XYZ file of C-alpha atoms in Angstrom:
676
model
C 78.330 153.187 220.317
C 81.383 151.521 221.324
C 82.612 148.182 220.264
C 85.729 145.619 219.710
C 89.024 146.216 221.553
C 87.769 149.471 223.068
C 84.695 148.247 224.147
C 86.459 145.292 226.293
C 89.014 147.861 227.566
C 86.292 149.862 229.069
C 84.547 146.479 230.625
C 87.724 145.709 232.564
C 86.413 147.278 235.816
C 83.771 144.793 235.819
C 85.679 141.789 235.333
C 88.177 143.033 238.043
C 84.976 143.156 240.248
C 83.896 140.061 240.183
C 87.449 138.915 240.697
C 87.210 141.140 244.068
C 84.196 140.038 245.201
C 85.186 136.302 245.088
C 88.377 137.192 246.977
C 86.422 138.865 249.560
C 83.993 135.701 250.042
C 87.115 133.354 250.128
C 88.488 136.084 253.208
C 85.138 135.758 255.071
C 85.987 131.766 255.644
C 89.600 132.885 256.907
C 88.354 135.908 259.370
C 85.465 137.491 259.672
C 86.363 141.036 260.726
C 89.224 140.544 257.481
C 86.079 139.640 255.481
C 84.243 143.013 256.614
C 87.491 145.061 256.159
C 87.868 143.619 252.376
C 84.118 144.094 251.880
C 84.485 147.924 252.785
C 87.201 148.074 250.305
C 85.230 146.320 247.740
C 82.209 148.523 247.620
C 84.790 151.321 247.457
C 86.230 150.205 244.347
C 83.054 149.465 242.870
C 81.398 152.661 243.456
C 84.655 154.554 242.041
C 84.918 152.216 239.632
C 81.607 153.093 237.826
C 81.618 156.474 238.532
C 85.130 156.642 236.791
C 83.611 154.611 233.909
C 80.181 156.806 233.184
C 82.149 159.914 233.268
C 85.452 158.759 231.395
C 82.980 157.337 228.565
C 81.347 160.256 226.868
C 85.037 161.926 227.158
C 86.503 159.105 225.131
C 83.784 159.202 222.627
C 84.398 162.761 222.140
C 88.197 162.260 221.986
C 87.357 159.503 219.075
C 85.160 161.632 217.056
C 87.708 164.706 217.527
C 90.294 162.275 216.135
C 88.194 161.367 213.661
C 87.102 164.452 212.469
C 91.141 165.379 212.322
C 91.689 162.459 210.233
C 88.741 163.109 208.216
C 90.188 166.628 207.439
C 93.692 165.055 206.616
C 92.117 162.787 204.313
C 89.830 165.120 202.879
C 92.846 167.750 202.140
C 94.556 164.847 200.566
C 91.929 164.282 198.087
C 90.989 167.979 197.665
C 94.725 168.518 196.180
C 94.689 164.844 194.418
C 96.279 165.491 190.948
C 93.035 163.319 189.561
C 89.240 164.484 189.250
C 87.969 162.697 192.007
C 84.232 162.622 193.603
C 81.811 160.648 195.843
C 78.404 159.404 194.131
C 75.186 158.762 196.214
C 73.113 155.487 195.417
C 71.114 157.230 192.788
C 74.015 158.043 190.857
C 74.084 162.305 192.171
C 77.302 164.026 193.101
C 77.524 164.361 196.687
C 81.486 165.932 196.667
C 84.349 166.747 194.294
C 87.721 167.379 194.773
C 89.274 170.591 193.460
C 90.459 168.954 190.186
C 86.999 167.545 189.550
C 85.586 171.076 190.264
C 87.970 172.900 187.983
C 87.134 170.397 185.136
C 82.974 170.529 185.650
C 83.099 174.152 186.704
C 81.494 175.303 189.969
C 79.285 173.481 192.148
C 79.026 170.309 189.995
C 77.307 168.737 193.394
C 73.835 167.455 193.703
C 73.952 166.921 189.645
C 73.224 163.540 188.361
C 76.646 161.955 186.985
C 74.770 161.149 183.595
C 73.968 164.881 183.438
C 77.586 165.380 183.682
C 78.942 162.423 181.426
C 75.957 161.168 179.221
C 77.761 157.891 179.002
C 77.295 157.034 182.329
C 73.793 155.993 183.062
C 72.744 154.354 185.894
C 72.251 150.771 184.954
C 76.414 151.048 184.065
C 76.982 151.685 188.092
C 79.126 149.185 189.783
C 76.705 146.449 190.951
C 79.062 144.230 193.079
C 83.207 145.163 194.279
C 84.436 144.781 190.682
C 85.220 148.334 189.445
C 83.632 149.649 186.236
C 85.780 151.645 183.522
C 84.044 154.012 181.146
C 85.316 155.859 178.631
C 83.721 159.569 178.781
C 83.981 162.482 176.674
C 83.791 166.051 178.025
C 85.207 169.009 176.140
C 87.140 167.815 173.419
C 88.963 165.519 176.051
C 88.481 161.854 176.540
C 88.692 160.678 180.142
C 88.378 156.698 181.455
C 85.980 157.153 184.410
C 87.327 154.320 187.208
C 84.004 153.683 189.721
C 83.700 151.472 192.576
C 80.620 150.815 195.198
C 81.797 151.273 199.013
C 79.491 150.011 201.407
C 78.874 151.972 204.244
C 78.505 149.116 206.677
C 81.719 147.423 205.340
C 83.452 150.792 206.068
C 82.230 151.138 209.627
C 82.935 147.265 210.302
C 86.434 147.810 208.895
C 86.867 150.344 211.887
C 86.134 147.848 214.293
C 85.328 150.966 216.941
C 81.996 152.009 215.890
C 78.620 150.049 214.642
C 76.289 151.263 212.168
C 72.705 151.687 213.082
C 70.652 152.480 209.937
C 70.031 150.423 206.804
C 72.516 149.147 204.368
C 73.561 151.736 201.841
C 76.189 152.752 199.046
C 78.366 155.431 197.900
C 80.509 155.123 194.472
C 83.908 156.412 194.263
C 84.877 158.293 190.791
C 88.232 159.107 189.881
C 88.766 160.508 185.841
C 91.898 160.162 183.541
C 92.751 162.010 180.948
C 93.037 159.470 178.164
C 93.294 161.569 175.157
C 96.910 161.627 174.233
C 97.167 158.154 175.065
C 94.240 157.233 172.638
C 96.076 159.272 169.965
C 98.785 157.369 169.992
C 97.509 153.945 170.494
C 95.514 155.191 167.266
C 98.674 156.221 165.692
C 100.299 152.632 166.541
C 96.831 150.875 165.468
C 97.087 152.871 162.170
C 100.730 151.887 161.459
C 100.380 148.431 161.808
C 101.803 146.298 159.025
C 99.315 144.639 156.999
C 100.434 141.560 154.542
C 98.232 140.656 151.438
C 98.718 138.226 148.111
C 96.856 139.145 145.290
C 96.278 136.538 142.523
C 94.921 137.005 138.869
C 92.224 134.171 138.962
C 92.202 133.461 135.081
C 95.563 134.949 134.001
C 96.152 131.942 131.567
C 92.996 131.953 130.235
C 92.879 135.615 129.530
C 95.889 135.782 127.364
C 94.795 133.067 125.394
C 91.744 135.256 124.039
C 93.985 138.321 123.082
C 96.749 138.197 120.099
C 100.012 137.130 121.173
C 101.681 140.357 120.053
C 99.299 142.197 122.838
C 100.133 139.918 125.416
C 102.934 142.029 126.957
C 100.907 145.291 126.882
C 98.149 143.358 128.521
C 100.273 142.474 131.234
C 101.833 145.826 131.813
C 98.280 147.551 131.839
C 96.954 144.994 134.581
C 100.699 145.328 136.624
C 100.048 149.167 135.988
C 96.764 149.214 137.083
C 97.352 147.141 140.505
C 100.497 149.252 141.394
C 99.154 152.501 141.043
C 96.078 151.714 142.904
C 97.836 150.437 145.969
C 100.573 153.104 145.909
C 97.880 155.975 146.273
C 96.861 154.313 149.665
C 100.978 154.156 150.461
C 100.962 150.400 149.837
C 104.112 148.363 148.531
C 103.638 146.100 145.739
C 106.156 143.295 144.690
C 105.119 141.045 141.734
C 105.923 137.366 142.895
C 105.222 135.873 139.494
C 103.477 136.071 136.499
C 99.803 136.016 138.221
C 101.001 136.885 142.024
C 101.610 139.930 143.622
C 102.860 140.496 147.197
C 101.285 143.441 148.938
C 102.488 145.400 152.144
C 100.161 148.519 153.221
C 99.036 150.282 156.808
C 96.477 149.597 158.838
C 94.838 152.780 158.016
C 95.135 152.260 154.417
C 93.260 149.041 154.782
C 90.560 150.434 156.565
C 90.183 153.215 153.640
C 89.833 150.237 150.958
C 87.287 148.539 152.751
C 85.103 151.323 152.920
C 85.497 152.053 149.308
C 84.962 148.205 148.702
C 88.104 147.398 146.963
C 87.280 148.681 143.573
C 90.383 147.670 142.059
C 88.197 144.382 141.874
C 85.873 145.970 138.910
C 88.676 148.293 137.575
C 91.326 145.245 136.692
C 88.043 144.045 134.585
C 87.742 147.156 132.691
C 91.085 146.639 131.226
C 90.564 145.173 127.356
C 92.889 145.507 124.705
C 91.097 142.711 122.617
C 90.444 140.416 125.316
C 87.496 138.289 124.813
C 87.812 137.577 128.664
C 88.123 140.062 131.217
C 90.733 139.606 133.976
C 89.714 138.973 137.488
C 91.644 139.659 140.578
C 91.413 137.957 144.054
C 93.246 139.283 147.273
C 94.047 137.597 150.696
C 94.525 140.111 153.731
C 96.228 139.179 157.216
C 95.837 141.421 159.861
C 96.436 141.419 163.644
C 98.801 138.686 163.671
C 101.366 138.098 166.781
C 104.063 138.703 164.352
C 104.707 139.476 160.372
C 104.841 136.061 159.576
C 101.436 135.151 161.295
C 100.216 138.110 159.305
C 101.217 136.305 156.004
C 100.228 132.799 157.268
C 96.991 134.589 157.537
C 97.086 136.328 154.129
C 97.885 132.712 152.776
C 94.780 130.838 154.068
C 92.529 134.007 153.345
C 93.833 133.717 149.625
C 92.924 130.036 149.979
C 89.477 131.109 150.994
C 88.956 133.619 148.188
C 89.951 130.894 145.489
C 87.807 128.376 147.313
C 84.859 130.449 146.911
C 85.366 131.641 143.225
C 87.835 134.182 143.020
C 87.182 137.863 141.892
C 86.961 139.004 145.765
C 88.848 140.147 148.744
C 89.134 137.798 152.068
C 90.495 139.866 155.140
C 91.567 137.379 157.762
C 91.750 139.153 161.411
C 92.653 136.383 163.665
C 89.686 134.503 163.615
C 87.418 136.628 162.259
C 87.231 136.761 158.143
C 85.233 139.414 156.262
C 84.501 139.007 152.268
C 84.289 141.731 149.736
C 82.939 141.545 145.960
C 82.637 137.811 144.605
C 79.772 139.433 142.356
C 81.224 137.356 139.351
C 80.823 133.808 137.891
C 83.554 131.318 138.454
C 85.440 131.190 134.884
C 85.369 127.111 134.413
C 89.100 125.700 133.913
C 89.381 123.711 130.687
C 92.427 121.982 131.983
C 92.099 119.143 134.101
C 95.296 119.042 135.298
C 94.475 119.576 138.851
C 91.792 116.779 138.708
C 94.322 113.959 137.670
C 96.720 115.328 140.417
C 93.825 114.835 143.069
C 92.753 111.293 141.532
C 96.482 110.079 142.026
C 96.355 111.432 145.701
C 92.912 109.979 146.544
C 94.175 106.655 144.923
C 97.348 106.395 147.146
C 95.620 107.286 150.455
C 93.028 104.646 149.768
C 95.722 101.948 148.462
C 97.543 102.375 151.747
C 94.266 102.121 154.392
C 92.211 99.466 155.285
C 88.769 100.884 154.796
C 86.801 103.406 153.097
C 83.877 105.739 154.843
C 82.075 108.149 152.665
C 79.521 110.562 153.942
C 77.772 113.783 152.323
C 76.089 116.567 154.374
C 72.906 116.162 156.739
C 69.876 115.290 154.656
C 71.450 113.885 151.709
C 70.500 114.697 148.402
C 70.965 113.120 144.869
C 74.277 115.042 144.389
C 75.696 113.621 147.691
C 74.994 110.023 147.555
C 76.036 109.691 143.664
C 79.346 111.179 144.349
C 79.479 108.891 147.299
C 78.272 106.012 145.360
C 81.089 107.269 142.983
C 83.717 107.087 145.786
C 82.467 103.725 146.843
C 83.304 101.844 143.277
C 87.003 103.608 143.516
C 87.170 102.081 146.584
C 85.942 98.567 145.778
C 88.125 98.912 142.199
C 91.195 99.411 144.498
C 90.121 96.223 146.936
C 89.478 98.018 149.666
C 85.763 97.705 151.986
C 84.002 100.869 151.592
C 80.939 101.900 153.234
C 78.354 105.155 152.719
C 76.760 106.927 155.889
C 73.193 107.949 155.412
C 71.218 108.428 158.459
C 67.786 109.774 157.443
C 67.105 109.024 153.197
C 64.970 111.780 151.760
C 62.532 110.673 149.232
C 64.822 112.141 146.470
C 67.283 109.184 147.090
C 65.100 106.265 148.403
C 64.701 105.123 144.872
C 68.382 105.073 144.043
C 68.956 103.694 147.567
C 66.847 100.681 146.840
C 68.338 99.651 143.661
C 71.750 98.677 145.433
C 69.967 97.640 148.560
C 67.779 95.082 146.459
C 70.805 93.904 144.026
C 72.641 90.791 145.756
C 76.308 92.044 144.165
C 76.086 94.809 146.783
C 76.862 94.078 150.835
C 74.172 94.262 152.876
C 76.369 97.093 154.911
C 77.075 99.244 152.251
C 74.791 101.775 153.715
C 75.498 102.605 157.315
C 74.348 105.099 160.222
C 76.227 107.305 162.069
C 76.144 104.737 165.241
C 77.587 102.261 162.706
C 80.384 104.184 161.059
C 81.391 105.268 164.284
C 82.452 101.347 165.170
C 84.167 101.259 161.438
C 86.239 104.078 161.844
C 90.180 104.006 162.892
C 93.448 105.132 162.082
C 93.177 102.825 159.436
C 90.619 104.245 157.580
C 90.009 107.111 154.896
C 87.164 108.982 155.545
C 85.824 110.700 152.214
C 83.707 114.216 152.709
C 81.529 114.854 149.503
C 79.474 117.632 148.578
C 80.154 119.858 151.654
C 83.408 121.474 153.219
C 81.740 122.586 156.694
C 82.238 119.996 159.418
C 79.004 120.804 161.255
C 77.151 119.743 157.969
C 78.344 116.412 157.426
C 76.334 113.173 158.176
C 78.534 112.457 161.431
C 80.847 115.157 162.544
C 82.482 113.071 164.944
C 84.222 110.873 162.485
C 86.530 113.821 161.383
C 88.040 113.522 164.958
C 88.960 109.573 164.465
C 90.650 109.016 162.102
C 93.963 111.548 160.281
C 93.383 110.819 157.163
C 90.139 112.827 155.511
C 89.536 113.690 151.930
C 87.304 116.433 150.866
C 85.551 116.927 147.241
C 82.924 119.449 147.119
C 81.868 121.928 144.558
C 80.559 124.600 147.336
C 82.532 127.978 147.822
C 84.103 127.686 151.071
C 83.164 129.588 154.182
C 84.444 130.783 157.718
C 83.901 126.930 158.844
C 86.089 124.511 157.086
C 87.483 121.090 157.523
C 90.847 121.972 158.835
C 92.651 118.765 158.787
C 91.908 117.100 155.612
C 94.972 115.756 154.148
C 93.457 115.903 150.788
C 90.822 118.777 149.820
C 89.517 119.350 146.366
C 86.935 122.348 146.345
C 86.036 123.762 142.892
C 83.337 126.323 143.095
C 83.201 126.162 139.484
C 81.928 122.658 139.133
C 78.503 122.186 138.814
C 78.203 119.336 140.990
C 79.924 117.090 143.307
C 78.997 113.926 141.031
C 80.597 115.787 137.810
C 84.060 116.377 140.034
C 83.927 112.730 141.089
C 83.264 111.328 137.527
C 86.398 113.425 136.320
C 88.916 111.982 139.092
C 87.394 108.428 138.224
C 88.656 109.052 134.717
C 92.044 109.205 136.048
C 91.851 106.432 138.341
C 93.781 103.110 137.905
C 92.664 100.975 134.168
C 90.503 98.543 135.036
C 87.668 100.906 137.029
C 84.444 99.812 135.780
C 81.201 102.184 136.735
C 77.985 99.522 136.907
C 74.754 101.251 135.065
C 73.128 101.739 138.486
C 76.046 104.000 139.874
C 76.445 105.624 136.857
C 72.545 106.327 137.130
C 72.676 108.046 140.529
C 76.066 110.344 139.403
C 74.029 111.147 136.163
C 71.280 112.037 138.700
C 73.558 114.399 140.838
C 74.333 116.037 137.999
C 70.837 116.867 136.434
C 69.289 117.642 140.240
C 72.366 120.136 140.682
C 72.336 121.926 137.422
C 68.225 121.998 136.975
C 68.416 119.645 133.983
C 71.698 121.373 132.400
C 70.129 124.999 132.982
C 72.263 126.310 135.629
C 76.124 126.090 136.053
C 76.681 123.670 133.280
C 79.624 124.222 131.725
C 81.919 122.204 128.943
C 83.025 119.828 131.662
C 79.649 118.992 132.992
C 79.057 117.629 129.711
C 82.063 115.803 129.227
C 81.568 113.716 132.540
C 77.683 113.291 131.675
C 79.079 111.725 128.604
C 81.256 109.930 130.078
C 78.461 108.250 132.606
C 76.249 107.868 129.836
C 79.631 105.700 128.527
C 79.123 103.719 131.606
C 75.456 102.854 131.168
C 73.686 105.891 132.649
C 70.117 105.946 131.319
C 68.049 108.840 130.879
C 64.526 107.714 130.907
C 65.300 105.319 134.169
C 66.957 108.384 135.986
C 63.781 110.527 135.155
C 61.630 107.870 136.345
C 63.307 107.894 140.034
C 63.438 110.927 140.081
C 59.724 111.464 139.853
C 57.561 113.041 142.855
C 54.667 111.644 144.636
C 51.450 113.945 144.423
C 51.580 115.648 147.615
C 54.798 117.039 146.752
C 53.809 118.083 143.680
C 50.696 119.910 144.874
C 53.166 121.255 148.011
C 55.309 122.438 145.629
C 52.712 124.014 143.524
C 51.493 125.757 146.485
C 54.883 127.534 147.472
C 54.490 128.644 144.031
C 51.099 130.197 144.005
C 51.675 131.823 147.304
C 55.188 133.276 146.851
C 55.331 136.873 147.195
C 57.394 139.086 144.645
C 59.439 141.371 147.112
C 60.716 144.743 145.565
C 59.661 143.718 142.019
C 62.884 141.491 141.890
C 62.714 138.887 144.318
C 60.091 136.100 144.969
C 59.875 134.673 148.327
C 57.470 131.933 149.238
C 56.802 129.340 151.907
C 56.592 125.669 151.474
C 54.311 123.631 153.456
C 55.861 120.472 155.150
C 52.873 118.498 156.529
C 52.192 115.647 155.187
C 55.727 115.070 153.226
C 58.532 112.900 153.582
C 61.291 115.578 152.668
C 60.009 118.721 152.481
C 62.996 120.366 152.000
C 63.394 118.846 148.520
C 60.182 120.355 147.464
C 61.313 123.564 148.780
C 64.511 123.823 146.726
C 62.664 122.634 143.804
C 60.023 125.497 144.236
C 62.795 127.950 144.435
C 64.013 126.463 140.959
C 60.497 126.851 139.538
C 60.133 130.523 140.626
C 63.129 131.662 138.471
C 61.005 131.119 135.700
C 58.936 133.862 136.023
C 59.981 136.960 134.205
C 61.511 139.477 136.144
C 62.763 137.677 139.031
C 66.190 137.938 140.249
C 66.411 135.447 142.916
C 64.213 133.335 144.730
C 63.771 132.376 148.210
C 61.626 129.238 149.755
C 61.250 128.703 153.438
C 60.634 125.067 154.601
C 59.639 124.504 158.353
C 61.202 120.792 158.927
C 61.831 119.653 162.652
C 61.748 122.977 164.190
C 64.647 124.057 161.821
C 63.769 126.946 158.837
C 65.386 125.534 155.497
C 65.907 128.514 153.316
C 66.619 127.539 149.531
C 67.888 130.425 147.650
C 68.163 130.257 143.807
C 69.686 133.067 141.289
C 70.328 133.354 137.511
C 72.956 135.681 136.898
C 71.856 138.778 138.215
C 72.294 138.273 141.951
C 75.047 136.878 144.541
C 72.341 134.569 146.715
C 75.311 132.877 148.145
C 76.467 136.265 150.477
C 72.814 136.666 151.162
C 72.923 133.378 152.774
C 75.788 133.844 154.877
C 74.530 136.773 156.363
C 72.174 133.542 158.045
C 74.719 131.505 158.613
C 74.484 129.481 155.282
C 76.425 129.308 152.172
C 76.488 127.698 148.490
C 77.174 128.919 145.222
C 76.437 132.472 143.725
C 73.711 131.066 141.948
C 72.430 128.074 144.470
C 72.503 128.448 148.010
C 70.885 127.593 151.369
C 70.471 128.392 155.004
C 69.312 126.686 158.383
C 67.671 129.117 160.741
C 66.911 127.959 164.205
C 64.905 129.318 167.225
C 62.931 131.716 165.095
C 59.492 131.282 163.568
C 58.654 131.410 159.593
C 57.581 135.044 159.549
C 60.891 136.157 161.906
C 63.027 134.337 159.165
C 61.030 135.993 156.299
C 61.285 139.422 157.846
C 64.802 138.823 158.255
C 65.239 137.722 154.628
C 63.514 141.080 153.419
C 66.118 142.909 156.275
C 69.226 141.721 154.278
C 67.934 142.512 150.941
C 67.084 146.041 152.150
C 70.473 146.337 154.066
C 72.263 145.358 151.032
C 70.547 147.571 148.455
C 71.302 150.456 150.975
C 75.077 149.356 150.699
C 75.134 149.186 147.166
C 75.862 145.650 146.799
C 72.434 144.746 145.349
C 70.352 146.627 142.344
């Protein structure tokens, strides 16, 4: 039916008739005879107008239909001869009509076939839902097409004409055209493959390895290493240039990098095989930068990647692709550095930062353990010696640190505000405050992350391997994965602080306890410098018997640990997985970690995992001796740590679901050859 301007145009005689009738009435007031005459004329006009309206309406409609038909034929000829394959689909995804190019592509009579049958990539749920067009890459006979689809509303289509009105229910059609992008994708891939990749390679233990070989053979060892590295990357079209005695600059194509990633960078293992009598195998670390906005940014990415590789212990490859970071290798133990030069330099820098600020606030990680507490106490003593007020952030003391805290809180020589909560710390921290973070390098793991954004002077002291999440704005970062504990690092730093620093026996006890806990009574990761730090603390008054008494468990914790061990499952003959009960325990996560340590004493166990449900979060404690890198396993769950001591926190899953996740990761890593 007619509508819009055309309908109004056809109704003009009606409006004119009303006007004439009104004029006729007015004429009667002037002259009756004239009124009668006008009445006759008006009646004749009404009869003529009515006849013409009902006679012309079908003629006009027919003319409109004829015009639409001619327009449709013209439009159809244009679409038919369109250089792109074009078609219309019904609301179910069935092809209703296609032009000549679409018929040539799909063969004769493609109509009435479902588009998902012609192109399996276009499923019904991928058809456009709104006004936004949808693009899907499809393959057909060795060609790649970009299928562009948009939805057409029949009601809206008729509304836009302004002449006809839809009488039926709301329905849609889908218009689809195909763009051949085969050649474009080939050029894109070639351009992607030819992108420049910048890398830096470091020999982790160059000096130590050279010292382990006779002097006359050192030049030969260096030459063999240089040749192996150069030959390896040259085989993949890479360029290697030596920047220093133990540093290399690498350039390669993106396609070469993909190949190296598929092969898991076996150069890491090849370098270790070079042996001409050296007692210590050389290890290699590589940092790679990818997809920067320019070559300079790629180099910056590679430098950051190298810092992360070294911060994670070396002997690995780190690829930084924008914000994405990928790790390869990292299976060997970090070699302990015999030199203390780095500790001395960091101690001097820390002294300078503390001396130039008004206050020091120290914090560890959430659920503060003995190591974090002991390290914080060591920094507290350094600040007090330098004449600066210091505070330690502890929100919820665990049972493991409460005996240690009680010794300070009951001692009148220590201030009442030595320990503060997060809210109290926020009131203390300003731009004249040094915030020292110990035993963690992840901002989300700290006791109060907000403090990191309230001052520019942040110091990080940690012995955990770096992950993707790090504290970015630290003015001093001392992260050494080879160290057994944060207390060991702080003990070394204190020895290089200004003369006159005196560690009290209660403080030495706390730091000694931190080393004992993190080394499992000097059984794990205890190197030469670990015992030297312990000896220093013993000289400062640390009492082993007193520490042991403070670290004893209550009966409930002892029973829970025994239950977790007795119910543990030996998965695939090598992995002990247990669940620690948390009901009635003050610090169930500590008990879980202790159970994981105990399970390593079982013969044949390569790694242990203990799950603890605490405050609706599943805490996983992972331990190993030397055969499995549990840090890599925990990183897949968002955690981290050391190769043989690691952990993770999982939210939103039950104990059983988390247990299956751990088993799934072990299965996956075994399939990929990362675990034996």
